[in-house]
Backbone as JSON Lines, residues from 0, in Angstrom:
{"i":0,"aa":"M","n":[-32.36,-0.37,39.7],"ca":[-33.79,-0.25,39.92],"c":[-34.16,1.22,39.8]}
{"i":1,"aa":"D","n":[-35.19,1.53,39.04],"ca":[-35.64,2.9,38.88],"c":[-36.45,3.33,40.08]}
{"i":2,"aa":"R","n":[-36.2,4.55,40.5],"ca":[-36.98,5.14,41.59],"c":[-38.24,5.75,41.02]}
{"i":3,"aa":"P","n":[-39.33,5.71,41.76],"ca":[-40.54,6.35,41.27],"c":[-40.28,7.86,41.15]}
{"i":4,"aa":"H","n":[-40.85,8.45,40.13],"ca":[-40.69,9.89,39.93],"c":[-41.54,10.65,40.94]}
{"i":5,"aa":"L","n":[-40.89,11.52,41.69],"ca":[-41.62,12.33,42.65],"c":[-42.11,13.59,41.95]}
{"i":6,"aa":"T","n":[-43.37,13.91,42.12],"ca":[-43.91,15.11,41.5],"c":[-43.59,16.36,42.31]}
{"i":7,"aa":"R","n":[-43.24,16.2,43.56],"ca":[-42.84,17.32,44.4],"c":[-41.71,16.84,45.3]}
{"i":8,"aa":"P","n":[-40.96,17.76,45.86],"ca":[-39.86,17.35,46.75],"c":[-40.39,16.62,47.98]}
{"i":9,"aa":"R","n":[-39.52,15.79,48.54],"ca":[-39.89,15.13,49.8],"c":[-40.09,16.2,50.87]}
{"i":10,"aa":"P","n":[-41.05,16.0,51.76],"ca":[-41.2,16.97,52.85],"c":[-40.04,16.86,53.83]}
{"i":11,"aa":"W","n":[-39.87,17.92,54.61],"ca":[-38.83,17.96,55.63],"c":[-39.45,18.11,57.0]}
{"i":12,"aa":"V","n":[-38.77,17.54,57.98],"ca":[-39.02,17.84,59.39],"c":[-37.74,18.5,59.89]}
{"i":13,"aa":"I","n":[-37.86,19.76,60.29],"ca":[-36.72,20.53,60.79],"c":[-36.58,20.24,62.29]}
{"i":14,"aa":"V","n":[-35.38,19.8,62.69],"ca":[-35.1,19.47,64.09],"c":[-33.91,20.32,64.54]}
{"i":15,"aa":"P","n":[-34.18,21.52,65.07],"ca":[-33.1,22.39,65.52],"c":[-32.45,21.89,66.8]}
{"i":16,"aa":"G","n":[-31.45,22.65,67.23],"ca":[-30.79,22.36,68.5],"c":[-31.46,23.1,69.65]}
{"i":17,"aa":"I","n":[-30.79,23.07,70.78],"ca":[-31.29,23.74,71.98],"c":[-31.61,25.2,71.66]}
{"i":18,"aa":"W","n":[-32.67,25.72,72.22],"ca":[-33.16,27.09,72.05],"c":[-33.75,27.36,70.67]}
{"i":19,"aa":"N","n":[-33.85,26.33,69.82],"ca":[-34.43,26.49,68.48],"c":[-33.43,27.23,67.59]}
{"i":20,"aa":"S","n":[-33.68,27.27,66.3],"ca":[-32.82,28.0,65.37],"c":[-33.42,29.37,65.11]}
{"i":21,"aa":"D","n":[-32.6,30.4,65.24],"ca":[-33.13,31.76,65.04],"c":[-33.41,32.02,63.56]}
{"i":22,"aa":"P","n":[-34.05,33.14,63.23],"ca":[-34.46,33.41,61.84],"c":[-33.3,33.46,60.84]}
{"i":23,"aa":"D","n":[-32.08,33.76,61.29],"ca":[-30.94,33.84,60.37],"c":[-30.19,32.52,60.22]}
{"i":24,"aa":"H","n":[-30.59,31.5,60.94],"ca":[-29.95,30.18,60.87],"c":[-30.33,29.52,59.55]}
{"i":25,"aa":"W","n":[-29.41,28.75,58.97],"ca":[-29.68,28.1,57.7],"c":[-30.93,27.23,57.75]}
{"i":26,"aa":"Q","n":[-31.22,26.57,58.87],"ca":[-32.43,25.75,58.95],"c":[-33.68,26.61,58.75]}
{"i":27,"aa":"S","n":[-33.71,27.75,59.39],"ca":[-34.87,28.65,59.27],"c":[-34.98,29.21,57.85]}
{"i":28,"aa":"L","n":[-33.85,29.56,57.27],"ca":[-33.86,30.09,55.91],"c":[-34.32,29.04,54.91]}
{"i":29,"aa":"W","n":[-33.8,27.82,55.05],"ca":[-34.23,26.74,54.16],"c":[-35.72,26.44,54.33]}
{"i":30,"aa":"Q","n":[-36.19,26.42,55.56],"ca":[-37.59,26.14,55.82],"c":[-38.47,27.22,55.17]}
{"i":31,"aa":"A","n":[-38.09,28.48,55.32],"ca":[-38.88,29.57,54.72],"c":[-38.9,29.47,53.2]}
{"i":32,"aa":"E","n":[-37.76,29.15,52.61],"ca":[-37.7,28.99,51.14],"c":[-38.59,27.83,50.69]}
{"i":33,"aa":"R","n":[-38.5,26.71,51.4],"ca":[-39.29,25.54,51.03],"c":[-40.78,25.83,51.17]}
{"i":34,"aa":"E","n":[-41.16,26.48,52.27],"ca":[-42.57,26.8,52.51],"c":[-43.11,27.77,51.47]}
{"i":35,"aa":"A","n":[-42.27,28.73,51.04],"ca":[-42.71,29.68,50.02],"c":[-42.96,28.98,48.68]}
{"i":36,"aa":"A","n":[-42.12,28.0,48.36],"ca":[-42.26,27.27,47.1],"c":[-43.32,26.18,47.15]}
{"i":37,"aa":"D","n":[-43.51,25.57,48.33],"ca":[-44.43,24.44,48.46],"c":[-45.0,24.43,49.88]}
{"i":38,"aa":"P","n":[-46.04,25.21,50.13],"ca":[-46.6,25.3,51.49],"c":[-46.94,23.92,52.07]}
{"i":39,"aa":"G","n":[-46.6,23.74,53.33],"ca":[-46.89,22.49,54.01],"c":[-45.83,21.42,53.83]}
{"i":40,"aa":"S","n":[-44.75,21.73,53.1],"ca":[-43.75,20.7,52.83],"c":[-42.58,20.7,53.82]}
{"i":41,"aa":"A","n":[-42.61,21.62,54.77],"ca":[-41.56,21.64,55.8],"c":[-42.2,22.02,57.13]}
{"i":42,"aa":"V","n":[-42.01,21.16,58.12],"ca":[-42.53,21.44,59.45],"c":[-41.37,21.39,60.43]}
{"i":43,"aa":"R","n":[-41.49,22.16,61.49],"ca":[-40.48,22.22,62.54],"c":[-41.04,21.53,63.77]}
{"i":44,"aa":"I","n":[-40.19,20.77,64.46],"ca":[-40.67,20.17,65.71],"c":[-41.05,21.27,66.68]}
{"i":45,"aa":"E","n":[-41.96,20.95,67.59],"ca":[-42.42,21.92,68.57],"c":[-42.43,21.31,69.97]}
{"i":46,"aa":"P","n":[-41.22,21.04,70.51],"ca":[-41.19,20.53,71.88],"c":[-41.55,21.65,72.85]}
{"i":47,"aa":"G","n":[-42.0,21.29,74.01],"ca":[-42.29,22.28,75.03],"c":[-41.06,22.66,75.84]}
{"i":48,"aa":"S","n":[-39.93,22.05,75.51],"ca":[-38.73,22.23,76.35],"c":[-37.52,22.71,75.52]}
{"i":49,"aa":"W","n":[-37.69,23.81,74.78],"ca":[-36.58,24.31,73.97],"c":[-35.35,24.66,74.81]}
{"i":50,"aa":"S","n":[-35.53,25.38,75.9],"ca":[-34.38,25.87,76.66],"c":[-33.93,24.92,77.77]}
{"i":51,"aa":"D","n":[-34.79,24.03,78.19],"ca":[-34.45,23.03,79.2],"c":[-34.86,21.68,78.6]}
{"i":52,"aa":"P","n":[-34.13,21.24,77.54],"ca":[-34.59,20.13,76.71],"c":[-34.72,18.79,77.44]}
{"i":53,"aa":"E","n":[-35.83,18.15,77.2],"ca":[-36.16,16.85,77.77],"c":[-36.26,15.84,76.62]}
{"i":54,"aa":"P","n":[-35.42,14.79,76.61],"ca":[-35.42,13.85,75.5],"c":[-36.8,13.27,75.14]}
{"i":55,"aa":"T","n":[-37.61,12.92,76.14],"ca":[-38.92,12.33,75.8],"c":[-39.84,13.35,75.14]}
{"i":56,"aa":"D","n":[-39.73,14.6,75.53],"ca":[-40.51,15.67,74.91],"c":[-40.09,15.86,73.46]}
{"i":57,"aa":"W","n":[-38.78,15.86,73.2],"ca":[-38.29,16.02,71.84],"c":[-38.65,14.8,70.99]}
{"i":58,"aa":"H","n":[-38.59,13.62,71.58],"ca":[-38.97,12.39,70.89],"c":[-40.42,12.5,70.43]}
{"i":59,"aa":"A","n":[-41.3,12.91,71.34],"ca":[-42.72,13.07,71.0],"c":[-42.92,14.14,69.94]}
{"i":60,"aa":"A","n":[-42.13,15.22,70.0],"ca":[-42.25,16.3,69.02],"c":[-41.85,15.82,67.63]}
{"i":61,"aa":"I","n":[-40.81,15.0,67.55],"ca":[-40.41,14.44,66.24],"c":[-41.52,13.53,65.72]}
{"i":62,"aa":"T","n":[-42.04,12.7,66.57],"ca":[-43.13,11.78,66.17],"c":[-44.33,12.56,65.65]}
{"i":63,"aa":"R","n":[-44.73,13.62,66.35],"ca":[-45.88,14.45,65.91],"c":[-45.61,15.1,64.56]}
{"i":64,"aa":"A","n":[-44.41,15.64,64.39],"ca":[-44.08,16.32,63.14],"c":[-44.08,15.35,61.96]}
{"i":65,"aa":"V","n":[-43.52,14.18,62.14],"ca":[-43.51,13.16,61.08],"c":[-44.94,12.75,60.74]}
{"i":66,"aa":"A","n":[-45.76,12.55,61.77],"ca":[-47.15,12.12,61.55],"c":[-48.0,13.19,60.88]}
{"i":67,"aa":"A","n":[-47.58,14.44,60.97],"ca":[-48.35,15.54,60.38],"c":[-48.2,15.61,58.86]}
{"i":68,"aa":"L","n":[-47.26,14.86,58.32],"ca":[-46.99,14.9,56.88],"c":[-47.63,13.71,56.19]}
{"i":69,"aa":"D","n":[-47.93,13.88,54.91],"ca":[-48.64,12.83,54.18],"c":[-47.73,11.85,53.47]}
{"i":70,"aa":"E","n":[-46.43,12.02,53.59],"ca":[-45.49,11.05,53.02],"c":[-44.21,11.07,53.85]}
{"i":71,"aa":"P","n":[-43.38,10.03,53.72],"ca":[-42.17,9.95,54.54],"c":[-41.23,11.13,54.29]}
{"i":72,"aa":"P","n":[-40.9,11.9,55.33],"ca":[-40.05,13.07,55.17],"c":[-38.57,12.75,55.34]}
{"i":73,"aa":"V","n":[-37.77,13.77,55.09],"ca":[-36.36,13.76,55.45],"c":[-36.23,14.62,56.7]}
{"i":74,"aa":"L","n":[-35.62,14.08,57.74],"ca":[-35.36,14.87,58.94],"c":[-34.1,15.69,58.68]}
{"i":75,"aa":"V","n":[-34.17,16.99,58.98],"ca":[-33.05,17.91,58.78],"c":[-32.69,18.46,60.16]}
{"i":76,"aa":"A","n":[-31.64,17.89,60.77],"ca":[-31.32,18.19,62.16],"c":[-29.98,18.89,62.31]}
{"i":77,"aa":"H","n":[-29.9,19.74,63.33],"ca":[-28.66,20.43,63.66],"c":[-28.41,20.33,65.16]}
{"i":78,"aa":"S","n":[-27.15,20.18,65.53],"ca":[-26.69,20.25,66.91],"c":[-27.44,19.27,67.82]}
{"i":79,"aa":"L","n":[-28.07,19.76,68.88],"ca":[-28.77,18.85,69.8],"c":[-29.85,18.07,69.06]}
{"i":80,"aa":"G","n":[-30.39,18.63,67.99],"ca":[-31.37,17.93,67.18],"c":[-30.82,16.63,66.61]}
{"i":81,"aa":"V","n":[-29.5,16.6,66.34],"ca":[-28.86,15.37,65.85],"c":[-28.98,14.26,66.9]}
{"i":82,"aa":"L","n":[-28.69,14.61,68.15],"ca":[-28.79,13.6,69.22],"c":[-30.24,13.18,69.42]}
{"i":83,"aa":"A","n":[-31.17,14.13,69.3],"ca":[-32.59,13.81,69.44],"c":[-33.02,12.84,68.34]}
{"i":84,"aa":"V","n":[-32.59,13.1,67.11],"ca":[-32.95,12.21,65.99],"c":[-32.31,10.84,66.18]}
{"i":85,"aa":"A","n":[-31.04,10.79,66.58],"ca":[-30.38,9.49,66.79],"c":[-31.12,8.66,67.84]}
{"i":86,"aa":"G","n":[-31.53,9.3,68.92],"ca":[-32.31,8.59,69.95],"c":[-33.66,8.15,69.43]}
{"i":87,"aa":"W","n":[-34.31,9.01,68.64],"ca":[-35.62,8.68,68.07],"c":[-35.49,7.5,67.11]}
{"i":88,"aa":"L","n":[-34.47,7.52,66.26],"ca":[-34.25,6.4,65.33],"c":[-34.04,5.09,66.09]}
{"i":89,"aa":"R","n":[-33.3,5.15,67.18],"ca":[-33.06,3.96,68.0],"c":[-34.37,3.43,68.59]}
{"i":90,"aa":"D","n":[-35.2,4.33,69.09],"ca":[-36.41,3.93,69.8],"c":[-37.55,3.53,68.88]}
{"i":91,"aa":"V","n":[-37.61,4.12,67.71],"ca":[-38.74,3.87,66.8],"c":[-38.56,2.55,66.05]}
{"i":92,"aa":"G","n":[-37.33,2.13,65.84],"ca":[-37.11,0.88,65.12],"c":[-37.11,1.1,63.63]}
{"i":93,"aa":"R","n":[-38.26,0.94,63.0],"ca":[-38.36,1.19,61.56],"c":[-39.19,2.47,61.36]}
{"i":94,"aa":"P","n":[-38.51,3.6,61.38],"ca":[-39.24,4.87,61.35],"c":[-39.87,5.16,59.99]}
{"i":95,"aa":"P","n":[-40.99,5.87,60.0],"ca":[-41.69,6.2,58.75],"c":[-41.1,7.45,58.09]}
{"i":96,"aa":"I","n":[-39.78,7.4,57.84],"ca":[-39.12,8.53,57.2],"c":[-38.29,8.03,56.02]}
{"i":97,"aa":"A","n":[-37.93,8.95,55.12],"ca":[-37.11,8.59,53.97],"c":[-35.62,8.6,54.32]}
{"i":98,"aa":"G","n":[-35.23,9.5,55.21],"ca":[-33.83,9.61,55.58],"c":[-33.63,10.71,56.6]}
{"i":99,"aa":"A","n":[-32.37,10.85,57.04],"ca":[-32.03,11.87,58.02],"c":[-30.73,12.56,57.6]}
{"i":100,"aa":"F","n":[-30.79,13.89,57.52],"ca":[-29.65,14.73,57.19],"c":[-29.26,15.43,58.49]}
{"i":101,"aa":"L","n":[-28.12,15.03,59.05],"ca":[-27.73,15.46,60.38],"c":[-26.46,16.32,60.3]}
{"i":102,"aa":"V","n":[-26.48,17.47,60.97],"ca":[-25.38,18.42,60.85],"c":[-24.86,18.83,62.24]}
{"i":103,"aa":"A","n":[-23.55,18.72,62.43],"ca":[-22.84,19.23,63.59],"c":[-23.36,18.7,64.93]}
{"i":104,"aa":"P","n":[-23.18,17.4,65.17],"ca":[-23.62,16.87,66.47],"c":[-22.76,17.42,67.6]}
{"i":105,"aa":"P","n":[-23.35,17.7,68.74],"ca":[-22.53,18.05,69.91],"c":[-22.1,16.75,70.61]}
{"i":106,"aa":"D","n":[-21.06,16.87,71.42],"ca":[-20.57,15.71,72.17],"c":[-21.08,15.8,73.6]}
{"i":107,"aa":"P","n":[-22.0,14.91,74.0],"ca":[-22.53,14.97,75.36],"c":[-21.48,14.72,76.45]}
{"i":108,"aa":"A","n":[-20.32,14.2,76.07],"ca":[-19.26,13.95,77.05],"c":[-18.29,15.14,77.15]}
{"i":109,"aa":"A","n":[-18.48,16.15,76.31],"ca":[-17.59,17.31,76.31],"c":[-17.89,18.24,77.48]}
{"i":110,"aa":"P","n":[-16.89,18.92,77.98],"ca":[-17.11,19.8,79.14],"c":[-18.06,20.96,78.85]}
{"i":111,"aa":"D","n":[-18.17,21.42,77.6],"ca":[-19.05,22.55,77.27],"c":[-20.48,22.13,76.92]}
{"i":112,"aa":"F","n":[-20.78,20.83,77.01],"ca":[-22.14,20.39,76.7],"c":[-23.09,21.01,77.72]}
{"i":113,"aa":"P","n":[-24.2,21.6,77.27],"ca":[-25.11,22.28,78.2],"c":[-25.66,21.34,79.28]}
{"i":114,"aa":"A","n":[-25.55,21.77,80.51],"ca":[-26.06,20.97,81.63],"c":[-27.56,20.74,81.48]}
{"i":115,"aa":"A","n":[-28.26,21.7,80.88],"ca":[-29.71,21.58,80.71],"c":[-30.08,20.42,79.78]}
{"i":116,"aa":"A","n":[-29.13,19.98,78.94],"ca":[-29.4,18.9,77.98],"c":[-28.79,17.57,78.41]}
{"i":117,"aa":"A","n":[-28.52,17.43,79.69],"ca":[-27.82,16.25,80.19],"c":[-28.51,14.93,79.88]}
{"i":118,"aa":"G","n":[-29.79,14.92,79.61],"ca":[-30.49,13.68,79.31],"c":[-30.24,13.13,77.91]}
{"i":119,"aa":"F","n":[-29.64,13.93,77.04],"ca":[-29.36,13.49,75.68],"c":[-28.03,12.76,75.65]}
{"i":120,"aa":"T","n":[-27.97,11.67,74.88],"ca":[-26.77,10.85,74.83],"c":[-26.26,10.71,73.4]}
{"i":121,"aa":"E","n":[-25.04,10.25,73.28],"ca":[-24.47,10.04,71.96],"c":[-25.17,8.87,71.27]}
{"i":122,"aa":"P","n":[-25.11,8.83,69.94],"ca":[-25.73,7.7,69.23],"c":[-25.19,6.38,69.75]}
{"i":123,"aa":"G","n":[-26.09,5.42,69.94],"ca":[-25.68,4.16,70.53],"c":[-25.97,2.94,69.69]}
{"i":124,"aa":"S","n":[-26.58,3.11,68.52],"ca":[-26.9,1.95,67.71],"c":[-27.01,2.32,66.24]}
{"i":125,"aa":"R","n":[-26.87,1.31,65.43],"ca":[-26.94,1.46,63.97],"c":[-28.4,1.56,63.56]}
{"i":126,"aa":"T","n":[-28.65,2.3,62.49],"ca":[-30.0,2.4,61.96],"c":[-30.03,1.91,60.52]}
{"i":127,"aa":"T","n":[-31.16,1.42,60.08],"ca":[-31.31,1.01,58.69],"c":[-31.79,2.18,57.82]}
{"i":128,"aa":"T","n":[-32.13,3.28,58.46],"ca":[-32.56,4.48,57.75],"c":[-31.35,5.14,57.1]}
{"i":129,"aa":"P","n":[-31.46,5.59,55.85],"ca":[-30.34,6.32,55.25],"c":[-30.05,7.6,56.04]}
{"i":130,"aa":"V","n":[-28.78,7.79,56.39],"ca":[-28.37,8.95,57.17],"c":[-27.11,9.55,56.54]}
{"i":131,"aa":"R","n":[-27.11,10.87,56.41],"ca":[-25.89,11.6,56.05],"c":[-25.56,12.49,57.24]}
{"i":132,"aa":"L","n":[-24.35,12.34,57.77],"ca":[-23.89,13.14,58.9],"c":[-22.82,14.11,58.4]}
{"i":133,"aa":"V","n":[-23.08,15.4,58.57],"ca":[-22.17,16.45,58.12],"c":[-21.35,16.91,59.32]}
{"i":134,"aa":"V","n":[-20.02,16.89,59.15],"ca":[-19.09,17.14,60.24],"c":[-18.16,18.3,59.88]}
{"i":135,"aa":"S","n":[-18.01,19.25,60.81],"ca":[-17.05,20.34,60.67],"c":[-15.75,19.94,61.36]}
{"i":136,"aa":"D","n":[-14.63,20.33,60.76],"ca":[-13.33,19.95,61.34],"c":[-12.96,20.74,62.59]}
{"i":137,"aa":"D","n":[-13.61,21.89,62.81],"ca":[-13.25,22.71,63.98],"c":[-14.47,23.07,64.83]}
{"i":138,"aa":"D","n":[-15.4,22.15,64.93],"ca":[-16.6,22.38,65.73],"c":[-16.21,22.48,67.2]}
{"i":139,"aa":"P","n":[-16.51,23.6,67.87],"ca":[-16.12,23.73,69.28],"c":[-16.91,22.82,70.22]}
{"i":140,"aa":"Y","n":[-18.0,22.2,69.72],"ca":[-18.84,21.37,70.58],"c":[-18.63,19.87,70.37]}
{"i":141,"aa":"C","n":[-17.79,19.53,69.39],"ca":[-17.52,18.1,69.14],"c":[-16.33,17.98,68.2]}
{"i":142,"aa":"S","n":[-15.35,17.21,68.58],"ca":[-14.21,17.0,67.69],"c":[-14.66,16.23,66.45]}
{"i":143,"aa":"A","n":[-13.95,16.43,65.37],"ca":[-14.27,15.7,64.13],"c":[-14.17,14.19,64.37]}
{"i":144,"aa":"E","n":[-13.2,13.77,65.15],"ca":[-13.02,12.34,65.4],"c":[-14.23,11.75,66.13]}
{"i":145,"aa":"R","n":[-14.72,12.47,67.16],"ca":[-15.9,11.98,67.88],"c":[-17.12,11.95,66.97]}
{"i":146,"aa":"A","n":[-17.29,13.01,66.18],"ca":[-18.44,13.07,65.27],"c":[-18.39,11.93,64.25]}
{"i":147,"aa":"I","n":[-17.21,11.67,63.72],"ca":[-17.06,10.56,62.76],"c":[-17.4,9.24,63.45]}
{"i":148,"aa":"G","n":[-17.0,9.09,64.7],"ca":[-17.37,7.9,65.47],"c":[-18.87,7.77,65.63]}
{"i":149,"aa":"F","n":[-19.56,8.9,65.87],"ca":[-21.02,8.88,65.95],"c":[-21.6,8.38,64.63]}
{"i":150,"aa":"G","n":[-21.04,8.87,63.53],"ca":[-21.51,8.45,62.21],"c":[-21.32,6.96,61.98]}
{"i":151,"aa":"E","n":[-20.17,6.45,62.4],"ca":[-19.92,5.01,62.26],"c":[-20.92,4.21,63.08]}
{"i":152,"aa":"T","n":[-21.21,4.67,64.29],"ca":[-22.18,3.98,65.14],"c":[-23.54,3.93,64.46]}
{"i":153,"aa":"L","n":[-23.95,5.04,63.87],"ca":[-25.25,5.1,63.19],"c":[-25.28,4.35,61.87]}
{"i":154,"aa":"G","n":[-24.11,4.09,61.28],"ca":[-24.06,3.53,59.93],"c":[-24.31,4.61,58.89]}
{"i":155,"aa":"A","n":[-23.94,5.84,59.23],"ca":[-24.2,6.99,58.36],"c":[-23.08,7.2,57.34]}
{"i":156,"aa":"E","n":[-23.44,7.86,56.27],"ca":[-22.44,8.4,55.36],"c":[-21.96,9.7,56.02]}
{"i":157,"aa":"V","n":[-20.66,9.81,56.25],"ca":[-20.1,11.0,56.89],"c":[-19.48,11.9,55.83]}
{"i":158,"aa":"V","n":[-19.83,13.19,55.88],"ca":[-19.28,14.18,54.96],"c":[-18.59,15.25,55.8]}
{"i":159,"aa":"R","n":[-17.29,15.4,55.59],"ca":[-16.54,16.45,56.27],"c":[-16.56,17.7,55.41]}
{"i":160,"aa":"V","n":[-16.86,18.85,56.02],"ca":[-17.02,20.09,55.25],"c":[-15.93,21.12,55.56]}
{"i":161,"aa":"G","n":[-14.85,20.69,56.19],"ca":[-13.78,21.63,56.5],"c":[-14.07,22.41,57.77]}
{"i":162,"aa":"A","n":[-13.46,23.56,57.9],"ca":[-13.54,24.37,59.11],"c":[-14.74,25.31,59.04]}
{"i":163,"aa":"L","n":[-15.89,24.85,59.54],"ca":[-17.11,25.66,59.56],"c":[-17.65,25.84,60.97]}
{"i":164,"aa":"G","n":[-16.79,25.7,61.97],"ca":[-17.24,25.86,63.35],"c":[-18.41,24.93,63.65]}
{"i":165,"aa":"H","n":[-19.43,25.48,64.29],"ca":[-20.61,24.66,64.64],"c":[-21.68,24.72,63.54]}
{"i":166,"aa":"V","n":[-21.32,25.18,62.37],"ca":[-22.21,25.25,61.22],"c":[-23.51,25.97,61.62]}
{"i":167,"aa":"N","n":[-23.33,27.17,62.14],"ca":[-24.46,27.95,62.61],"c":[-24.28,29.42,62.24]}
{"i":168,"aa":"V","n":[-25.11,30.28,62.76],"ca":[-25.03,31.71,62.44],"c":[-23.65,32.26,62.79]}
{"i":169,"aa":"A","n":[-23.11,31.88,63.95],"ca":[-21.8,32.36,64.37],"c":[-20.68,31.95,63.42]}
{"i":170,"aa":"S","n":[-20.91,30.91,62.62],"ca":[-19.92,30.47,61.64],"c":[-19.88,31.37,60.42]}
{"i":171,"aa":"G","n":[-20.88,32.25,60.27],"ca":[-20.91,33.18,59.14],"c":[-21.26,32.53,57.81]}
{"i":172,"aa":"I","n":[-22.02,31.44,57.83],"ca":[-22.3,30.72,56.58],"c":[-23.6,31.16,55.91]}
{"i":173,"aa":"G","n":[-24.39,32.0,56.56],"ca":[-25.62,32.49,55.96],"c":[-26.56,31.37,55.54]}
{"i":174,"aa":"R","n":[-27.0,31.42,54.3],"ca":[-27.94,30.4,53.78],"c":[-27.28,29.03,53.62]}
{"i":175,"aa":"W","n":[-25.99,28.98,53.67],"ca":[-25.2,27.76,53.54],"c":[-25.59,26.98,52.28]}
{"i":176,"aa":"G","n":[-25.32,27.61,51.14],"ca":[-25.63,27.0,49.85],"c":[-24.97,25.65,49.64]}
{"i":177,"aa":"A","n":[-23.71,25.5,50.11],"ca":[-23.02,24.22,49.94],"c":[-23.74,23.12,50.73]}
{"i":178,"aa":"G","n":[-24.27,23.46,51.88],"ca":[-25.03,22.49,52.66],"c":[-26.32,22.11,51.98]}
{"i":179,"aa":"R","n":[-26.96,23.09,51.37],"ca":[-28.2,22.81,50.64],"c":[-27.94,21.85,49.49]}
{"i":180,"aa":"E","n":[-26.8,21.98,48.85],"ca":[-26.43,21.04,47.78],"c":[-26.18,19.64,48.36]}
{"i":181,"aa":"L","n":[-25.57,19.57,49.54],"ca":[-25.37,18.26,50.18],"c":[-26.71,17.6,50.48]}
{"i":182,"aa":"L","n":[-27.68,18.38,50.94],"ca":[-29.01,17.83,51.21],"c":[-29.69,17.42,49.91]}
{"i":183,"aa":"R","n":[-29.6,18.26,48.89],"ca":[-30.22,17.94,47.59],"c":[-29.66,16.63,47.03]}
{"i":184,"aa":"D","n":[-28.34,16.46,47.1],"ca":[-27.71,15.23,46.63],"c":[-28.19,14.03,47.44]}
{"i":185,"aa":"F","n":[-28.26,14.19,48.75],"ca":[-28.73,13.11,49.63],"c":[-30.16,12.73,49.27]}
{"i":186,"aa":"E","n":[-31.03,13.72,49.13],"ca":[-32.43,13.45,48.78],"c":[-32.55,12.75,47.44]}
{"i":187,"aa":"H","n":[-31.73,13.14,46.49],"ca":[-31.78,12.54,45.16],"c":[-31.5,11.03,45.2]}
{"i":188,"aa":"R","n":[-30.69,10.61,46.18],"ca":[-30.32,9.19,46.25],"c":[-31.26,8.36,47.11]}
{"i":189,"aa":"L","n":[-32.27,8.97,47.68],"ca":[-33.2,8.21,48.52],"c":[-34.22,7.46,47.68]}
């Protein structure tokens, strides 16, 4: 079946982790590049609880960001944002999005999981939304095995990217060009 030709890229909803993504984080860099090329095509969630995250606040922030766009977006989530998106997908049922690109989920059962984010839980159900889950083999916040299990629960395509830590600024990946290619490939198949 032929896909309709898109005249512009699908919009994105950026869903960072706790404390938001700083300006040097790949999410921020990708968002700035996308906005420069196509203003209004990438929005970031705006919960009121970045540092003391509340799941219902983040759920509402995702809903607002998706509703602000004129066509179904791709959610681009990192870290705690992955758990927020998984919970949102569970609660929304048939969400008005094209897909979800999820990177480096934390493990809420791990000892280093932030106490401030205790209300967030691991994915608990399968979704019909296309999902790609990107997993690092040496993520200090979630073992690869646990992350792969999260992907299986969601029904996601899991992509292992080797030893990239938490796939963040501390990992030294900069713009993370290889990740951008993973997202581009995922979007192409939607």
